[in-house]
GROMACS .gro file of C-alpha atoms in nm:
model
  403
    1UNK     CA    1   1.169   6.712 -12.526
    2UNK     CA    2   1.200   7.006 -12.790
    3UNK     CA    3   1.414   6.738 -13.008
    4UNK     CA    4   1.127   6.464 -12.967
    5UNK     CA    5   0.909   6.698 -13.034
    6UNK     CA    6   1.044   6.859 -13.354
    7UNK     CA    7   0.964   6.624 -13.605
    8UNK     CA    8   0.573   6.643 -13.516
    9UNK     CA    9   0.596   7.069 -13.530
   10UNK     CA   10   0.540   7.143 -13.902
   11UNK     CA   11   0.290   6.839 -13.961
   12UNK     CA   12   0.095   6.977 -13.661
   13UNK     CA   13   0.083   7.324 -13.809
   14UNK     CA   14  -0.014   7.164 -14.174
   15UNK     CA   15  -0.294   6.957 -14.006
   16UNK     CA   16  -0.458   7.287 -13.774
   17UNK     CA   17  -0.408   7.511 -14.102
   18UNK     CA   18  -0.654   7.220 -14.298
   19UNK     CA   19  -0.872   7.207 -13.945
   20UNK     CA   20  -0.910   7.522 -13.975
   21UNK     CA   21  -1.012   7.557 -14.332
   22UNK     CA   22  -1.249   7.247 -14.331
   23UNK     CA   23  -1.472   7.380 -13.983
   24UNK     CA   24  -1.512   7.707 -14.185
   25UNK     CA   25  -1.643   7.544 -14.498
   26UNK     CA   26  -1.977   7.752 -14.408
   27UNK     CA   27  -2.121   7.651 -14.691
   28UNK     CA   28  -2.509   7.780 -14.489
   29UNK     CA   29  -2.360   8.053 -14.397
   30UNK     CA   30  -2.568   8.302 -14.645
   31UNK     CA   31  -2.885   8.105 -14.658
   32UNK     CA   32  -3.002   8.058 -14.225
   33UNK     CA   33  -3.277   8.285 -14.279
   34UNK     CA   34  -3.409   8.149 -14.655
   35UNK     CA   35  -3.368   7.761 -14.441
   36UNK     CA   36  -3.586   7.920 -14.182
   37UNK     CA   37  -3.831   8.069 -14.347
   38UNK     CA   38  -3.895   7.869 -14.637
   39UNK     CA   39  -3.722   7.541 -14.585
   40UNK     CA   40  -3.834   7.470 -14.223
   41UNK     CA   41  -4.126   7.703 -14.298
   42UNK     CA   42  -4.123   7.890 -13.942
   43UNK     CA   43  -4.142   8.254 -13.847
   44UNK     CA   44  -3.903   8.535 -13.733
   45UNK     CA   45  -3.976   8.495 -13.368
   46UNK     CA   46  -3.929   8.086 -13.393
   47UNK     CA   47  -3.604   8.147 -13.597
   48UNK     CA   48  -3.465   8.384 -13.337
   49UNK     CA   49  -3.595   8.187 -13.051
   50UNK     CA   50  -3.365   7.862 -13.183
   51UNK     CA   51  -3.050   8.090 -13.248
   52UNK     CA   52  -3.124   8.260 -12.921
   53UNK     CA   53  -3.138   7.880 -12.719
   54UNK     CA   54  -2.820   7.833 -12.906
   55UNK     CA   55  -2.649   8.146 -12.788
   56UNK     CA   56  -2.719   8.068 -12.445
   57UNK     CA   57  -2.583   7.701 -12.468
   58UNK     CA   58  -2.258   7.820 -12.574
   59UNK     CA   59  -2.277   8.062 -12.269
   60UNK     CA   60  -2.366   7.781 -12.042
   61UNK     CA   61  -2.118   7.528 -12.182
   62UNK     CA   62  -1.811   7.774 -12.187
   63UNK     CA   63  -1.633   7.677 -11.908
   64UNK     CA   64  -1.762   7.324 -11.837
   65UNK     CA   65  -1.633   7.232 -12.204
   66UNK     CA   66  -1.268   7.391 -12.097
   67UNK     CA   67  -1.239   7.158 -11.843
   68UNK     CA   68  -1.202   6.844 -12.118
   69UNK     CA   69  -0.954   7.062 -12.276
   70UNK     CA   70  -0.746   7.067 -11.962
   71UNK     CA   71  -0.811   6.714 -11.840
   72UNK     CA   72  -0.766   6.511 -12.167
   73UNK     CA   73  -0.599   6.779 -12.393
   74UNK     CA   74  -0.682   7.009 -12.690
   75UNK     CA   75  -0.659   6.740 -12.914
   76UNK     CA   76  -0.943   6.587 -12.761
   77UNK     CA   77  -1.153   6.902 -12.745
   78UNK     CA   78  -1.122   6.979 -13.086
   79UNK     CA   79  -1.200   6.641 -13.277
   80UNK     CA   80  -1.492   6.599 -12.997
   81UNK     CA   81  -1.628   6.993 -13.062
   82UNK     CA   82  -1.572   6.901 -13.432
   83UNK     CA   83  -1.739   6.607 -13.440
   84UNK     CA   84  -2.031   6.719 -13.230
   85UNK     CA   85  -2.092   7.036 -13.439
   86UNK     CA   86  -2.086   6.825 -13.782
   87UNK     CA   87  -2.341   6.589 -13.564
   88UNK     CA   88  -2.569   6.917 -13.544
   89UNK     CA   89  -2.562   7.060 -13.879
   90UNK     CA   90  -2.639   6.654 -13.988
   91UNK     CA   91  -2.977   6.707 -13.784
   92UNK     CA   92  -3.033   7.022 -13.896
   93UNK     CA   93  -3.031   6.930 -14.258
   94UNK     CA   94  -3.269   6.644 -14.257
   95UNK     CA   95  -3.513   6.710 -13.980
   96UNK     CA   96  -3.813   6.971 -13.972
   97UNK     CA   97  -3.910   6.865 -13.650
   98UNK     CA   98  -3.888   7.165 -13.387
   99UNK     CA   99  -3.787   6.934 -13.079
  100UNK     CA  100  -3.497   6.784 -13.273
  101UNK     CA  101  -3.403   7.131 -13.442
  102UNK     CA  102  -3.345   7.253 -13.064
  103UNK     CA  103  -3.160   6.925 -12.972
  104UNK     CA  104  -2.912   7.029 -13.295
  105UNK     CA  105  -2.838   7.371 -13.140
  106UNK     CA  106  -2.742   7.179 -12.774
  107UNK     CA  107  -2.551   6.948 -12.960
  108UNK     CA  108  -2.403   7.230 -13.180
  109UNK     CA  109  -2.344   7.503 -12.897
  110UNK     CA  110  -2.132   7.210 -12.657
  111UNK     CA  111  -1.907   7.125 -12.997
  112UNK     CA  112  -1.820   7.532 -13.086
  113UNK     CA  113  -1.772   7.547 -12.699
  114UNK     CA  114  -1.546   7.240 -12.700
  115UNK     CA  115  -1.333   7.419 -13.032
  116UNK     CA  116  -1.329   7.787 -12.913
  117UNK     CA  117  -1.024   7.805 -12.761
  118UNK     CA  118  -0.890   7.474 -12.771
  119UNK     CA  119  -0.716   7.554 -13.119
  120UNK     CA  120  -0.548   7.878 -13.042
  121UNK     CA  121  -0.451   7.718 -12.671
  122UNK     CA  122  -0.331   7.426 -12.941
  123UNK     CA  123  -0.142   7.664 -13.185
  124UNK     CA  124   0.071   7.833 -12.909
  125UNK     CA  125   0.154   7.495 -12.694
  126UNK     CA  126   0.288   7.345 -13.048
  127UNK     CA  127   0.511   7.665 -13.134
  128UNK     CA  128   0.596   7.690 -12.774
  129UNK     CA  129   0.718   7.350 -12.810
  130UNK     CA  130   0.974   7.426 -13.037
  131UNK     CA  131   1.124   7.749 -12.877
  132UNK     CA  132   0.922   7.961 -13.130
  133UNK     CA  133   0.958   8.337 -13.021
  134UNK     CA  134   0.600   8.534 -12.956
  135UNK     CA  135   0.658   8.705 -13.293
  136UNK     CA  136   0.648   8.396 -13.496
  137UNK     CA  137   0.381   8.241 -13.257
  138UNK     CA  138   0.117   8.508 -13.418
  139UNK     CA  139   0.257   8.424 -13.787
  140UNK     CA  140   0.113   8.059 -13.724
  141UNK     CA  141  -0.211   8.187 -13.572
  142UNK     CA  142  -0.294   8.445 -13.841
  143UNK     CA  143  -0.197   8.174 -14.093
  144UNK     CA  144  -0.458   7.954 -13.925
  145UNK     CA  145  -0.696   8.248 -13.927
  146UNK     CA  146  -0.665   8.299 -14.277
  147UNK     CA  147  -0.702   7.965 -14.360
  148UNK     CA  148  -1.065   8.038 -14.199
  149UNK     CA  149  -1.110   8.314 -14.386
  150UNK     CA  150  -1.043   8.137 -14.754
  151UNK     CA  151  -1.256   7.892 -14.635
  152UNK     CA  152  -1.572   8.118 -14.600
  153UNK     CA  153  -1.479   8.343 -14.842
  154UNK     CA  154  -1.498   8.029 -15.113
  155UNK     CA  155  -1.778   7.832 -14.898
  156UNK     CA  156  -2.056   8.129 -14.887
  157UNK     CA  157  -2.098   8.169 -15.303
  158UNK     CA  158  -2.077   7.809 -15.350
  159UNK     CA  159  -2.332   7.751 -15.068
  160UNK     CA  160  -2.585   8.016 -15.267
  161UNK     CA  161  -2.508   7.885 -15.620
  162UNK     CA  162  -2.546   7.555 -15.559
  163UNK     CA  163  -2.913   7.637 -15.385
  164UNK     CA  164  -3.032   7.877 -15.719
  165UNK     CA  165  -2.873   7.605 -15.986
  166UNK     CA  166  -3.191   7.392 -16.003
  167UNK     CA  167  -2.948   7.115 -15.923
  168UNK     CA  168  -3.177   6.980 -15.653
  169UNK     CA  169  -3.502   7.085 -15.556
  170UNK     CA  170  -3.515   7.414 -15.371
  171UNK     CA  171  -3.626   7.360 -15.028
  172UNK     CA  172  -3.396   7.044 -15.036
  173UNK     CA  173  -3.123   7.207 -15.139
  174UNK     CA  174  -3.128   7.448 -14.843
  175UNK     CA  175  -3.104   7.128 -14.631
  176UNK     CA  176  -2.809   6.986 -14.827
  177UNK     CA  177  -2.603   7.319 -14.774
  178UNK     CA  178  -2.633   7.220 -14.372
  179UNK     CA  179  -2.554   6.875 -14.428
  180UNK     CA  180  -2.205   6.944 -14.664
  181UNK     CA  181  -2.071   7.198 -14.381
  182UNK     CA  182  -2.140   6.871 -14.181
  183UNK     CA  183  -1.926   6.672 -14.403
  184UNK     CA  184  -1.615   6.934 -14.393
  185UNK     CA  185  -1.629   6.946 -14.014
  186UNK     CA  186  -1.602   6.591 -13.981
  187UNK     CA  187  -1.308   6.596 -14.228
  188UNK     CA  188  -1.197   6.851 -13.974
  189UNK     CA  189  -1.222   6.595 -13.671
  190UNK     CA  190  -1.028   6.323 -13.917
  191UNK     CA  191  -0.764   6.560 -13.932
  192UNK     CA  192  -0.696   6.617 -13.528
  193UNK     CA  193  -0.687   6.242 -13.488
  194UNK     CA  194  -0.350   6.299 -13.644
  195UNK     CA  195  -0.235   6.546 -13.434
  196UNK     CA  196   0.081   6.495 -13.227
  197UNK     CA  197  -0.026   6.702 -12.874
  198UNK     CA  198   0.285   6.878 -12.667
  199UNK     CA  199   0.215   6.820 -12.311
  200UNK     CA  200   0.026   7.054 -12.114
  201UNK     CA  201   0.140   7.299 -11.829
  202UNK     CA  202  -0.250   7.278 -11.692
  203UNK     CA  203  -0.275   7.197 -11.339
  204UNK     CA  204  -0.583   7.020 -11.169
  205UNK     CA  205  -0.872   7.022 -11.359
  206UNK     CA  206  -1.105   7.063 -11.091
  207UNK     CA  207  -0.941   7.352 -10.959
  208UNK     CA  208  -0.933   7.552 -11.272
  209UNK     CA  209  -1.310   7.476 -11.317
  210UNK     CA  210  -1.386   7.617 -10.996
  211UNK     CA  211  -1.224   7.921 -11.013
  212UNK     CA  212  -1.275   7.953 -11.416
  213UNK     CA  213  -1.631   7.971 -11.282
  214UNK     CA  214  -1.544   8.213 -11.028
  215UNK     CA  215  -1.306   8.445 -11.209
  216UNK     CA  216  -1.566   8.495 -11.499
  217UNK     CA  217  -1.816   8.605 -11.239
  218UNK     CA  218  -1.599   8.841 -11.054
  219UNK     CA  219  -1.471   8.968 -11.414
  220UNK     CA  220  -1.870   9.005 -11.547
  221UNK     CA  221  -1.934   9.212 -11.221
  222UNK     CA  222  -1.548   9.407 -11.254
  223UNK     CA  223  -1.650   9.554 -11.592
  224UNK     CA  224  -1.977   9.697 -11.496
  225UNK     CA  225  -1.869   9.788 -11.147
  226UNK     CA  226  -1.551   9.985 -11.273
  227UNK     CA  227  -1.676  10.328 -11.332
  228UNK     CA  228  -1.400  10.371 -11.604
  229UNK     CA  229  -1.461  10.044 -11.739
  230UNK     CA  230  -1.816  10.049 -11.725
  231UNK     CA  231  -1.965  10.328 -12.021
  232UNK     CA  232  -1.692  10.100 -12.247
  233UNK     CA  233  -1.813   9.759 -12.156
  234UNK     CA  234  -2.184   9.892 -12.218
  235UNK     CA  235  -2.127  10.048 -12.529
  236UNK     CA  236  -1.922   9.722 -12.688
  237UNK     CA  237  -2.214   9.465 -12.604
  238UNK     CA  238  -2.507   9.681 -12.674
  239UNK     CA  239  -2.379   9.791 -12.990
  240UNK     CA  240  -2.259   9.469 -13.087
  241UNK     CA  241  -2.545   9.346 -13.065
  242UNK     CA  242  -2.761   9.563 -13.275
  243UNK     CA  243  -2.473   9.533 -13.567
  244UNK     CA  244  -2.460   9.206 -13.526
  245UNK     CA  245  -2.826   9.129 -13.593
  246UNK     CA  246  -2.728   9.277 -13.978
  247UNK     CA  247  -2.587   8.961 -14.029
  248UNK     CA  248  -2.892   8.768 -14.005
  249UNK     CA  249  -3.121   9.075 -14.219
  250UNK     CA  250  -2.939   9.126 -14.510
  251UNK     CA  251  -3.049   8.807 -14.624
  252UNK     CA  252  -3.420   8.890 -14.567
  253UNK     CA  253  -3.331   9.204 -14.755
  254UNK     CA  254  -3.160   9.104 -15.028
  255UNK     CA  255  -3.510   8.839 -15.032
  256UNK     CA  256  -3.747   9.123 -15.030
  257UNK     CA  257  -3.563   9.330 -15.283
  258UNK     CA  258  -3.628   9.053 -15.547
  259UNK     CA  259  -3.260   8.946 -15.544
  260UNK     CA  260  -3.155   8.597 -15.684
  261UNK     CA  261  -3.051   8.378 -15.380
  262UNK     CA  262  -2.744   8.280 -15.547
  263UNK     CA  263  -2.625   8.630 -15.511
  264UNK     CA  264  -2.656   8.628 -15.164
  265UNK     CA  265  -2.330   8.434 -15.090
  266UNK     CA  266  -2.118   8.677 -15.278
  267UNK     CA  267  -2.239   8.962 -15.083
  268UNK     CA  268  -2.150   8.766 -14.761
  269UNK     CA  269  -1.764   8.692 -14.877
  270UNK     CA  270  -1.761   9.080 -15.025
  271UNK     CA  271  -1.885   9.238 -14.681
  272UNK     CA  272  -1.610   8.996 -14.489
  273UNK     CA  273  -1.342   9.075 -14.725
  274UNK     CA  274  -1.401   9.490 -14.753
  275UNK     CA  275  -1.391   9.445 -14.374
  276UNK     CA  276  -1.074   9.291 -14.359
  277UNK     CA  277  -0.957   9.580 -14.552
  278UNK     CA  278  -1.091   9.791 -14.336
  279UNK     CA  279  -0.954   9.626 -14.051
  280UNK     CA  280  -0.594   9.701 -14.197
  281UNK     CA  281  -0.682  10.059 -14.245
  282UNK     CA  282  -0.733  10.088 -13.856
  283UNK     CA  283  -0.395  10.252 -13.713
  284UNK     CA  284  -0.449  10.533 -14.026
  285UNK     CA  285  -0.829  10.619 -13.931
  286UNK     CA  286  -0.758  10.626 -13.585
  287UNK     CA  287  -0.482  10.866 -13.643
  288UNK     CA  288  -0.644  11.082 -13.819
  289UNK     CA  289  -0.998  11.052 -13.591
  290UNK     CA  290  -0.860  10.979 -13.279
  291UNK     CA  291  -0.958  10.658 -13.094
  292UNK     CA  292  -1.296  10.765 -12.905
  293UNK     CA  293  -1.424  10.978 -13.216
  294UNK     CA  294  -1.359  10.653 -13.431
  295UNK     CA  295  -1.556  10.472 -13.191
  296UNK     CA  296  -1.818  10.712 -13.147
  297UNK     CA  297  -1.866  10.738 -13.536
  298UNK     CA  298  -1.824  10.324 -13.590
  299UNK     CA  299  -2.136  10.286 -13.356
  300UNK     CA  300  -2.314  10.608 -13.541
  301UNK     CA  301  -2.282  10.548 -13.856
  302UNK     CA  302  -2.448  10.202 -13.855
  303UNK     CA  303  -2.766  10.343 -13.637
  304UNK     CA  304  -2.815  10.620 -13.939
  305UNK     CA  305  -2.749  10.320 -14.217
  306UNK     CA  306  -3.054  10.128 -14.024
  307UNK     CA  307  -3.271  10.422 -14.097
  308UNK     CA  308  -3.129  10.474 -14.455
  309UNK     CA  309  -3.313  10.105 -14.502
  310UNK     CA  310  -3.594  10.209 -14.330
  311UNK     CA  311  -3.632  10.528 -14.565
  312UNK     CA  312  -3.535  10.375 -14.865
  313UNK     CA  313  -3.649  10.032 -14.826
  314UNK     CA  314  -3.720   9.939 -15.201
  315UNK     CA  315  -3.382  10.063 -15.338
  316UNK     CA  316  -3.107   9.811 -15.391
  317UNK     CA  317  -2.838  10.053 -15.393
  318UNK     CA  318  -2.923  10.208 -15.081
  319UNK     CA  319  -2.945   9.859 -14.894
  320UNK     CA  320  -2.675   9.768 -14.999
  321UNK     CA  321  -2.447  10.045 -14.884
  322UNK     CA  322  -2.661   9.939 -14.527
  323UNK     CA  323  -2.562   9.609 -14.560
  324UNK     CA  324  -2.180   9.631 -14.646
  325UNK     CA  325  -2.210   9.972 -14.414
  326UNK     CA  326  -2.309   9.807 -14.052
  327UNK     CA  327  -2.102   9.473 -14.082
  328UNK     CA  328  -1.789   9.616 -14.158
  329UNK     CA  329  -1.844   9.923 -13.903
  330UNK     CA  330  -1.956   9.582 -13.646
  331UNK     CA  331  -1.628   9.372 -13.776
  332UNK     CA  332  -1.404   9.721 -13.801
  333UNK     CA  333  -1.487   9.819 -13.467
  334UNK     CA  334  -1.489   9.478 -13.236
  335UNK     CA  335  -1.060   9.489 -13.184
  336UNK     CA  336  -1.085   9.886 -13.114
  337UNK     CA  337  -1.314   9.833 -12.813
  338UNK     CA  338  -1.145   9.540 -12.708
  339UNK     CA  339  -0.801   9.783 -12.700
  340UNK     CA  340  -1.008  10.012 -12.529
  341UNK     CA  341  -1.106   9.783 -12.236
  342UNK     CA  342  -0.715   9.670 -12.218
  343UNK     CA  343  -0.642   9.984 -12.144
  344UNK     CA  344  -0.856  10.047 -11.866
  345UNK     CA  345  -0.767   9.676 -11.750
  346UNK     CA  346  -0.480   9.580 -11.464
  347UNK     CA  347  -0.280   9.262 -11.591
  348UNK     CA  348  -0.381   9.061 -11.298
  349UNK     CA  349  -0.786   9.085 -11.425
  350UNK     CA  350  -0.742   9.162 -11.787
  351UNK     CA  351  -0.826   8.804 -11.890
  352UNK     CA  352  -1.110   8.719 -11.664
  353UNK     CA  353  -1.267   9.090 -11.742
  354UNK     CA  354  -1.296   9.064 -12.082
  355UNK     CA  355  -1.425   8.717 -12.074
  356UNK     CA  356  -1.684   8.855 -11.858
  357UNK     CA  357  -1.759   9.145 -12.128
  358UNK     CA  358  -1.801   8.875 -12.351
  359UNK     CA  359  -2.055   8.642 -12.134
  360UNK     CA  360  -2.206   8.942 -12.095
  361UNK     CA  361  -2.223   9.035 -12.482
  362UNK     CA  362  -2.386   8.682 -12.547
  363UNK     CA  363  -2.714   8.783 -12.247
  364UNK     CA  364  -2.743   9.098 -12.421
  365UNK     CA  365  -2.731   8.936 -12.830
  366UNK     CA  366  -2.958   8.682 -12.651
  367UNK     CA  367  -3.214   8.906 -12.509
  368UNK     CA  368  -3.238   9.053 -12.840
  369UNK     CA  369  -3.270   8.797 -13.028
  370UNK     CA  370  -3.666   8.716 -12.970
  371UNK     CA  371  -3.729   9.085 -12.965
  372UNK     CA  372  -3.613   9.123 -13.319
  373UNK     CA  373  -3.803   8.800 -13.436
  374UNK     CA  374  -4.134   8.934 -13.287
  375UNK     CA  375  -4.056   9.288 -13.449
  376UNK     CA  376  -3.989   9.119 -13.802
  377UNK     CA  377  -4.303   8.936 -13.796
  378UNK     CA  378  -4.498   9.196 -13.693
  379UNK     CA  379  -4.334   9.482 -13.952
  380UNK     CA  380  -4.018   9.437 -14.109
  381UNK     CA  381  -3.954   9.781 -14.276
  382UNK     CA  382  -3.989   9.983 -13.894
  383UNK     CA  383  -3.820   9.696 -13.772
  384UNK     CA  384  -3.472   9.811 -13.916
  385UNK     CA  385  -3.593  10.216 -13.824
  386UNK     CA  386  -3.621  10.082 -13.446
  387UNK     CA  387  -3.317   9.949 -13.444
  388UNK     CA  388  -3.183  10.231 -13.601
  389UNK     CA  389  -3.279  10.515 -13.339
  390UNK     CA  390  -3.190  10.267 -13.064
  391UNK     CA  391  -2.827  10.244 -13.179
  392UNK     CA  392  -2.817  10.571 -13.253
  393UNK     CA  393  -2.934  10.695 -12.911
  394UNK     CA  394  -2.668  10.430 -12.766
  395UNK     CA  395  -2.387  10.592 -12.977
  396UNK     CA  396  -2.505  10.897 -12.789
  397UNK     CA  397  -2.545  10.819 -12.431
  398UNK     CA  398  -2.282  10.581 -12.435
  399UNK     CA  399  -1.974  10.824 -12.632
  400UNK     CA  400  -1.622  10.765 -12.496
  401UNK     CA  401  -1.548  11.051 -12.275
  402UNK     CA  402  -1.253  11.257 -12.352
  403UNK     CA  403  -0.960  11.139 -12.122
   0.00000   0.00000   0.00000
């Protein structure tokens, strides 16, 4: 088999590395809340109410979408998920219509459902193939990460320049950006049709789904339940959550500080890239910190940089440091806490635990959602000071104990 097999390895690899690069070509990916707002013409609280119905699809769709994976392969998951995403983003660039914009989130929540997962399962069962040792098995899959990462780090400015050139009219243009991530992902499904799949060690399918469904329950209820486990758990999904709603404000504030849309895709790629530099920084800091006062401070920090905004709301200096400040401290601190739950985790459950953590990330980034959009409509400014206190006060009653 590993002789049969051989030949297909290194074209595989190629052909995820371009997969990879094409489904990332986010070319929207600095311009959702300028689409909302002005393209689509809707409010805070509408905006947030779509993203939140999408959130909760993926949730849904998680482990019914693994079972195509396992039935008819990751081949099939991927150019389906692939497909099905591009179908979304399609919608979502021509339509205005509310109905059909919440048919393009189903549509888009079952095709990241049917990818997530499907091409790292993919990358390892290829290597694996070939007698590739664990070592070089994580070469391939950073390679294929990075690939991802080029692809938004180009895909964001282009995405915002192409909107401020005066190429096409404005509020069109913002539609267009949608519809060309569309096009890459369905380059991306072109490319898995290509694919040469190594046969899968998966058992019954309706088995696994069963007890997928089971497992992720008993591993939701595990890291709450734990009493080591539990003040961790907490603290990674509530604070995730309140960084992670940055991602969607800077470009509001970047829009009420006067700043040229086309600038905003350069501040996406610079916050994604200082945190990646950040992120190789991690053993030193935590050295030098220790692990739970790194934590601690990673969850601080971006509480005080929410009421930094707050208090200095009109200078672009200042929001800036908030911006680049609370997504790199959100992208900087997701692998800590995720160490920090393995440790606390027996073999046996570690899998189905932190799956549960992260179910149970997506309720909590869902719940907050709507509350944010009926905050920013109501007043953006105290919005960000809200947010601020709350993350700060969950920095404080959620600290790491010292072991």
């Amino acid at each position: 088999m590993i002789k049969e097999y051989k030949t297909h390895y290194k074209s595989n690899n190629f052909l995820l590395y371009g997969f990879s690069f094409f489904k990332s070509l986010q070319f929207f990916g600095s311009l959702c809340v300028p689409f909302y707002l002005i393209r689509l013409e809707l409010s805070y609280t509408w905006m947030f109410v779509i993203e939140t119905i999408f959130s909760v699809c993926v949730f849904l769709f998680e482990v019914p979408t693994g079972i195509i994976a396992d039935k008819f392969g990751r081949k099939t998951s991927l150019f389906l998920g692939s497909l099905g995403f591009g179908i979304s983003f399609f919608i979502l660039g021509f339509t205005k219509n509310i109905p059909f914009l919440i048919f393009s989130q189903i549509i888009g929540a079952v095709g990241m459902s049917l990818i997530s997962g499907a091409d790292s399962s993919l990358i390892y069962e290829n290597a694996k193939s070939v007698e590739k040792s664990p070592e070089e098995i994580s070469v391939i899959a950073s390679r294929y990460s990075g690939f991802s990462t080029v692809a938004m780090l180009l895909a964001f400015p282009l995405g915002s320049l192409f909107v401020s050139s005066g190429i096409m009219e404005y509020k069109t243009a913002l539609g267009f950006v949608f519809v060309l991530t569309g096009i890459g992902l369905f380059i991306a499904s072109f490319l898995v049709i290509f694919i040469k799949e190594p046969k899968s060690e998966n058992g019954n399918s309706e088995k696994s789904a069963k007890s997928s469904i089971l497992e992720n329950a008993k591993g939701c209820l595990e890291a709450f339940t734990n009493p080591s486990l539990r003040r961790t758990s907490l603290n990674y999904s509530i604070i995730s959550a309140f960084t992670f709603l940055m991602f969607w404000f800077y470009q509001s504030l970047l829009f009420e500080n006067k700043v040229d849309i086309g600038w905003n895709g350069f501040v996406a790629a610079g916050f994604n890239l200082a945190a990646s530099l950040l992120l190789f920084a991690s053993g030193f800091i935590q050295k030098k910190l220790g692990t739970n006062k790194t934590i601690f401070l990673s969850a601080l920090i971006p509480g005080l940089l929410y009421i930094l905004i707050f208090a200095f709301y009109n200078n672009l200096v200042v929001i800036l440091l908030g911006i680049f400040g609370v997504t790199m401290l959100k992208l900087f601190r997701d692998p800590i806490m995720i160490t920090q739950m393995n440790t606390k985790i027996s073999d046996e459950n570690r899998a189905t635990v932190l799956s549960g953590v992260s179910m149970f990330s997506r309720i909590v980034i869902a719940i907050f959602y709507p509350l944010s959009g009926l905050l920013m409509d109501s007043n953006p400014k105290f919005t960000y000071l809200i947010i601020g206190l709350a993350t700060v006060l969950c920095s404080i009653f959620l600290r790491e104990k010292a072991e």
